[in-house]
CSV table of C-alpha atoms in Angstrom, one decimal:
chain,number,residue,atom,x,y,z
A,1,GLY,CA,165.3,70.9,78.7
A,2,GLN,CA,163.1,71.6,81.6
A,3,ASN,CA,161.2,74.7,82.8
A,4,ILE,CA,160.1,74.7,86.4
A,5,ASP,CA,157.9,77.4,87.9
A,6,GLN,CA,157.0,78.0,91.6
A,7,PRO,CA,156.0,81.1,93.6
A,8,THR,CA,158.9,83.0,95.0
A,9,GLU,CA,157.5,83.6,98.4
A,10,MET,CA,154.4,82.7,100.5
A,11,THR,CA,153.3,83.6,104.0
A,12,ALA,CA,151.0,81.6,106.3
A,13,THR,CA,149.9,81.5,109.9
A,14,GLU,CA,151.0,79.0,112.5
A,15,GLY,CA,148.4,76.1,112.6
A,16,ALA,CA,147.1,76.8,109.2
A,17,ILE,CA,147.4,74.9,105.9
A,18,VAL,CA,149.4,76.0,102.9
A,19,GLN,CA,149.7,74.7,99.4
A,20,ILE,CA,152.8,75.4,97.4
A,21,ASN,CA,152.4,74.9,93.6
A,22,CYS,CA,154.9,73.8,91.0
A,23,THR,CA,154.4,73.7,87.3
A,24,TYR,CA,156.9,72.1,84.9
A,25,GLN,CA,157.5,71.6,81.2
A,26,THR,CA,159.8,68.8,80.3
A,27,SER,CA,160.5,66.7,77.2
A,28,GLY,CA,160.2,63.5,79.2
A,29,PHE,CA,159.2,62.9,82.8
A,30,ASN,CA,160.7,60.5,85.3
A,31,GLY,CA,159.6,61.8,88.7
A,32,LEU,CA,159.1,64.9,90.8
A,33,PHE,CA,160.7,65.7,94.1
A,34,TRP,CA,160.1,68.2,96.9
A,35,TYR,CA,162.9,69.2,99.2
A,36,GLN,CA,163.0,71.5,102.2
A,37,GLN,CA,165.9,73.8,102.8
A,38,HIS,CA,166.3,75.9,105.9
A,39,ALA,CA,168.4,79.0,105.5
A,40,GLY,CA,172.1,78.2,105.4
A,41,GLU,CA,171.5,74.5,105.4
A,42,ALA,CA,171.4,71.6,102.9
A,43,PRO,CA,168.2,70.5,101.2
A,44,THR,CA,166.5,67.6,102.8
A,45,PHE,CA,164.2,65.2,101.0
A,46,LEU,CA,160.4,65.4,101.6
A,47,SER,CA,158.7,63.5,98.8
A,48,TYR,CA,158.9,61.8,95.4
A,49,ASN,CA,156.0,61.4,93.0
A,50,VAL,CA,156.2,59.5,89.7
A,51,LEU,CA,152.5,58.5,89.3
A,52,ASP,CA,149.5,60.7,89.4
A,53,GLY,CA,147.8,61.3,92.7
A,54,LEU,CA,148.4,62.2,96.3
A,55,GLU,CA,151.1,60.9,98.5
A,56,GLU,CA,150.7,61.6,102.2
A,57,LYS,CA,153.4,61.6,104.8
A,58,GLY,CA,152.5,63.0,108.2
A,59,ARG,CA,151.8,66.7,108.0
A,60,PHE,CA,153.1,66.9,104.4
A,61,SER,CA,151.4,65.7,101.3
A,62,SER,CA,152.4,65.9,97.7
A,63,PHE,CA,150.2,65.7,94.6
A,64,LEU,CA,151.1,65.1,91.0
A,65,SER,CA,149.2,65.5,87.7
A,66,ARG,CA,151.5,64.5,84.8
A,67,SER,CA,149.0,65.5,82.1
A,68,LYS,CA,148.9,69.0,83.5
A,69,GLY,CA,152.6,69.2,84.4
A,70,TYR,CA,151.6,70.2,87.9
A,71,SER,CA,152.4,69.3,91.4
A,72,TYR,CA,151.7,70.8,94.8
A,73,LEU,CA,153.1,70.3,98.3
A,74,LEU,CA,150.5,70.6,101.1
A,75,LEU,CA,151.6,71.5,104.6
A,76,LYS,CA,149.1,71.0,107.4
A,77,GLU,CA,149.2,72.3,111.0
A,78,LEU,CA,151.9,74.7,110.2
A,79,GLN,CA,154.7,75.2,112.8
A,80,MET,CA,157.2,78.0,113.0
A,81,LYS,CA,160.0,75.5,112.2
A,82,ASP,CA,158.3,75.0,108.7
A,83,SER,CA,159.6,78.4,107.7
A,84,ALA,CA,162.1,77.4,105.0
A,85,SER,CA,162.5,77.3,101.2
A,86,TYR,CA,160.7,74.5,99.4
A,87,LEU,CA,162.3,73.2,96.2
A,88,CYS,CA,160.5,71.5,93.5
A,89,ALA,CA,162.7,69.3,91.3
A,90,VAL,CA,161.9,67.3,88.1
A,91,ARG,CA,163.8,64.3,86.7
A,92,ASP,CA,163.8,63.8,83.0
A,93,VAL,CA,163.9,60.5,81.2
A,94,GLY,CA,167.3,59.0,80.6
A,95,GLY,CA,169.9,57.2,82.5
A,96,SER,CA,171.5,59.9,84.6
A,97,TYR,CA,168.7,60.4,87.2
A,98,ILE,CA,169.7,64.0,87.7
A,99,PRO,CA,166.9,66.2,88.8
A,100,THR,CA,166.6,69.9,87.8
A,101,PHE,CA,165.6,72.2,90.6
A,102,GLY,CA,163.3,75.1,90.5
A,103,ARG,CA,164.2,78.4,92.3
A,104,GLY,CA,162.3,77.4,95.4
A,105,THR,CA,159.4,78.9,97.4
A,106,SER,CA,160.3,80.8,100.5
A,107,LEU,CA,157.6,80.0,103.1
A,108,ILE,CA,157.3,82.4,106.1
A,109,VAL,CA,155.2,81.1,109.0
A,110,HIS,CA,154.2,83.8,111.5
A,111,PRO,CA,152.4,83.4,114.8
B,1,ASP,CA,177.5,56.7,109.1
B,2,THR,CA,176.9,60.4,109.7
B,3,GLY,CA,175.9,61.4,106.2
B,4,VAL,CA,177.5,63.4,103.5
B,5,SER,CA,180.4,65.6,104.7
B,6,GLN,CA,182.1,68.5,102.9
B,7,ASP,CA,185.3,70.3,103.7
B,8,PRO,CA,185.9,73.2,104.2
B,9,ARG,CA,182.5,74.6,105.2
B,10,HIS,CA,183.6,78.2,104.3
B,11,LYS,CA,186.3,79.5,102.0
B,12,ILE,CA,187.3,83.0,101.3
B,13,THR,CA,189.7,83.5,98.5
B,14,LYS,CA,191.0,86.3,96.3
B,15,ARG,CA,190.1,86.5,92.7
B,16,GLY,CA,192.5,84.5,90.5
B,17,GLN,CA,193.4,82.0,93.2
B,18,ASN,CA,192.7,78.3,92.9
B,19,VAL,CA,190.4,76.5,95.4
B,20,THR,CA,189.7,72.8,96.0
B,21,PHE,CA,186.7,71.4,97.9
B,22,ARG,CA,186.2,67.9,99.2
B,23,CYS,CA,183.1,65.7,99.5
B,24,ASP,CA,182.8,62.5,101.4
B,25,PRO,CA,179.6,60.7,100.4
B,26,ILE,CA,177.7,58.1,102.4
B,27,SER,CA,179.9,55.1,102.2
B,28,GLU,CA,177.7,52.7,100.3
B,29,HIS,CA,176.5,55.3,97.8
B,30,ASN,CA,178.0,54.9,94.3
B,31,ARG,CA,176.4,58.1,92.8
B,32,LEU,CA,177.8,61.5,93.6
B,33,TYR,CA,176.7,64.9,92.4
B,34,TRP,CA,178.0,68.4,92.7
B,35,TYR,CA,175.7,71.4,92.6
B,36,ARG,CA,176.1,75.2,92.9
B,37,GLN,CA,173.5,77.4,94.6
B,38,THR,CA,173.3,81.1,94.8
B,39,LEU,CA,171.0,83.2,97.0
B,40,GLY,CA,167.4,82.8,96.0
B,41,GLN,CA,168.0,80.1,93.5
B,42,GLY,CA,167.7,76.3,93.6
B,43,PRO,CA,170.7,74.1,93.3
B,44,GLU,CA,172.2,74.1,89.8
B,45,PHE,CA,173.7,70.9,88.5
B,46,LEU,CA,177.5,70.8,87.9
B,47,THR,CA,178.6,67.3,87.5
B,48,TYR,CA,177.8,63.6,88.3
B,49,PHE,CA,179.9,60.5,89.1
B,50,GLN,CA,178.9,56.9,89.1
B,51,ASN,CA,181.7,55.2,91.1
B,52,GLU,CA,184.9,56.8,89.7
B,53,ALA,CA,183.4,57.6,86.3
B,54,GLN,CA,182.4,61.2,85.6
B,55,LEU,CA,179.2,60.5,83.5
B,56,GLU,CA,177.8,63.9,83.1
B,57,LYS,CA,179.0,67.5,83.2
B,58,SER,CA,176.8,70.6,82.8
B,59,ARG,CA,177.4,72.8,79.8
B,60,LEU,CA,177.5,75.7,82.2
B,61,LEU,CA,180.7,74.3,83.7
B,62,SER,CA,183.6,76.2,82.3
B,63,ASP,CA,187.0,74.7,81.8
B,64,ARG,CA,188.2,76.4,85.0
B,65,PHE,CA,186.2,73.7,86.9
B,66,SER,CA,187.3,70.2,87.3
B,67,ALA,CA,186.1,67.3,89.5
B,68,GLU,CA,187.5,63.9,90.3
B,69,ARG,CA,186.5,60.9,92.2
B,70,PRO,CA,189.6,58.7,91.9
B,71,LYS,CA,188.7,55.7,93.9
B,72,GLY,CA,184.9,55.9,93.7
B,73,SER,CA,184.7,57.2,97.3
B,74,PHE,CA,185.4,60.9,98.1
B,75,SER,CA,185.4,63.5,95.4
B,76,THR,CA,187.1,66.9,94.9
B,77,LEU,CA,186.0,69.9,93.0
B,78,GLU,CA,188.7,72.4,91.9
B,79,ILE,CA,188.1,75.9,90.6
B,80,GLN,CA,191.0,77.5,88.9
B,81,ARG,CA,191.5,81.3,88.6
B,82,THR,CA,188.5,82.1,90.7
B,83,GLU,CA,186.2,84.9,89.6
B,84,GLN,CA,183.7,86.9,91.8
B,85,GLY,CA,180.9,85.2,89.9
B,86,ASP,CA,182.1,81.9,91.4
B,87,SER,CA,180.9,83.0,94.9
B,88,ALA,CA,178.2,80.6,95.8
B,89,MET,CA,177.4,77.6,98.0
B,90,TYR,CA,178.8,74.4,96.5
B,91,LEU,CA,176.7,71.4,97.5
B,92,CYS,CA,177.6,67.7,97.2
B,93,ALA,CA,175.0,65.0,97.2
B,94,SER,CA,175.1,61.2,97.0
B,95,SER,CA,172.6,58.4,96.4
B,96,PRO,CA,172.7,54.6,96.1
B,97,GLN,CA,172.1,52.8,92.8
B,98,THR,CA,168.7,51.6,93.8
B,99,GLU,CA,167.2,54.8,95.2
B,100,TYR,CA,166.0,58.1,93.8
B,101,GLU,CA,166.5,60.3,96.9
B,102,GLN,CA,169.6,62.4,97.0
B,103,TYR,CA,171.3,63.0,100.4
B,104,PHE,CA,173.0,66.4,100.5
B,105,GLY,CA,176.0,67.5,102.4
B,106,PRO,CA,176.1,70.8,104.4
B,107,GLY,CA,177.9,72.6,101.5
B,108,THR,CA,181.0,74.7,101.1
B,109,ARG,CA,180.3,78.5,101.0
B,110,LEU,CA,182.8,80.2,98.7
B,111,THR,CA,183.4,83.9,98.8
B,112,VAL,CA,185.7,85.4,96.1
B,113,THR,CA,186.9,88.9,96.9
């Protein structure tokens, strides 16, 4: 099974940088995802990490340390539209490729 | 292609009634997933299809839930004898064989009164 932990809520100021952490425990590891979900909408894919290190994509970056069971999502130059829930999901080894999602971190960006 | 679509978007039903939801995945995607999401939680896996074969089903899925994907294209999720605890957003996602990213539909919000 898998256990995924991320903070419930975070607040930040427009223009600032925020780091959302995710820790996980899994019997086998085959990739970690970050999804963004605005209220009442479907999750949309942000990033995928399977090897250690930092993956940068525009204002968003995602980091993975497999030995520590740890990832973070870094959002730079925050905008009001970044207010959303950020879901960390981990995929176990095996053939089904089905990720298990954490509860999500609700990010509130204020002016 | 306009992405994954789900129908209906909202459903209100009385306890004990049966409901059926439909998901149309992106046309070339052979993998299809159903999830359930309640307020403040992440999506919870229900079941998974590869083409028309249902390959995995969550142990949390009671026998009141059944899903089909008869021709390997659209899928239906039926809930029989609905209970208030079934109230949730039901999300469908699809992915191609060669990619890890899941593409989610807009969801069907079920309210059981």
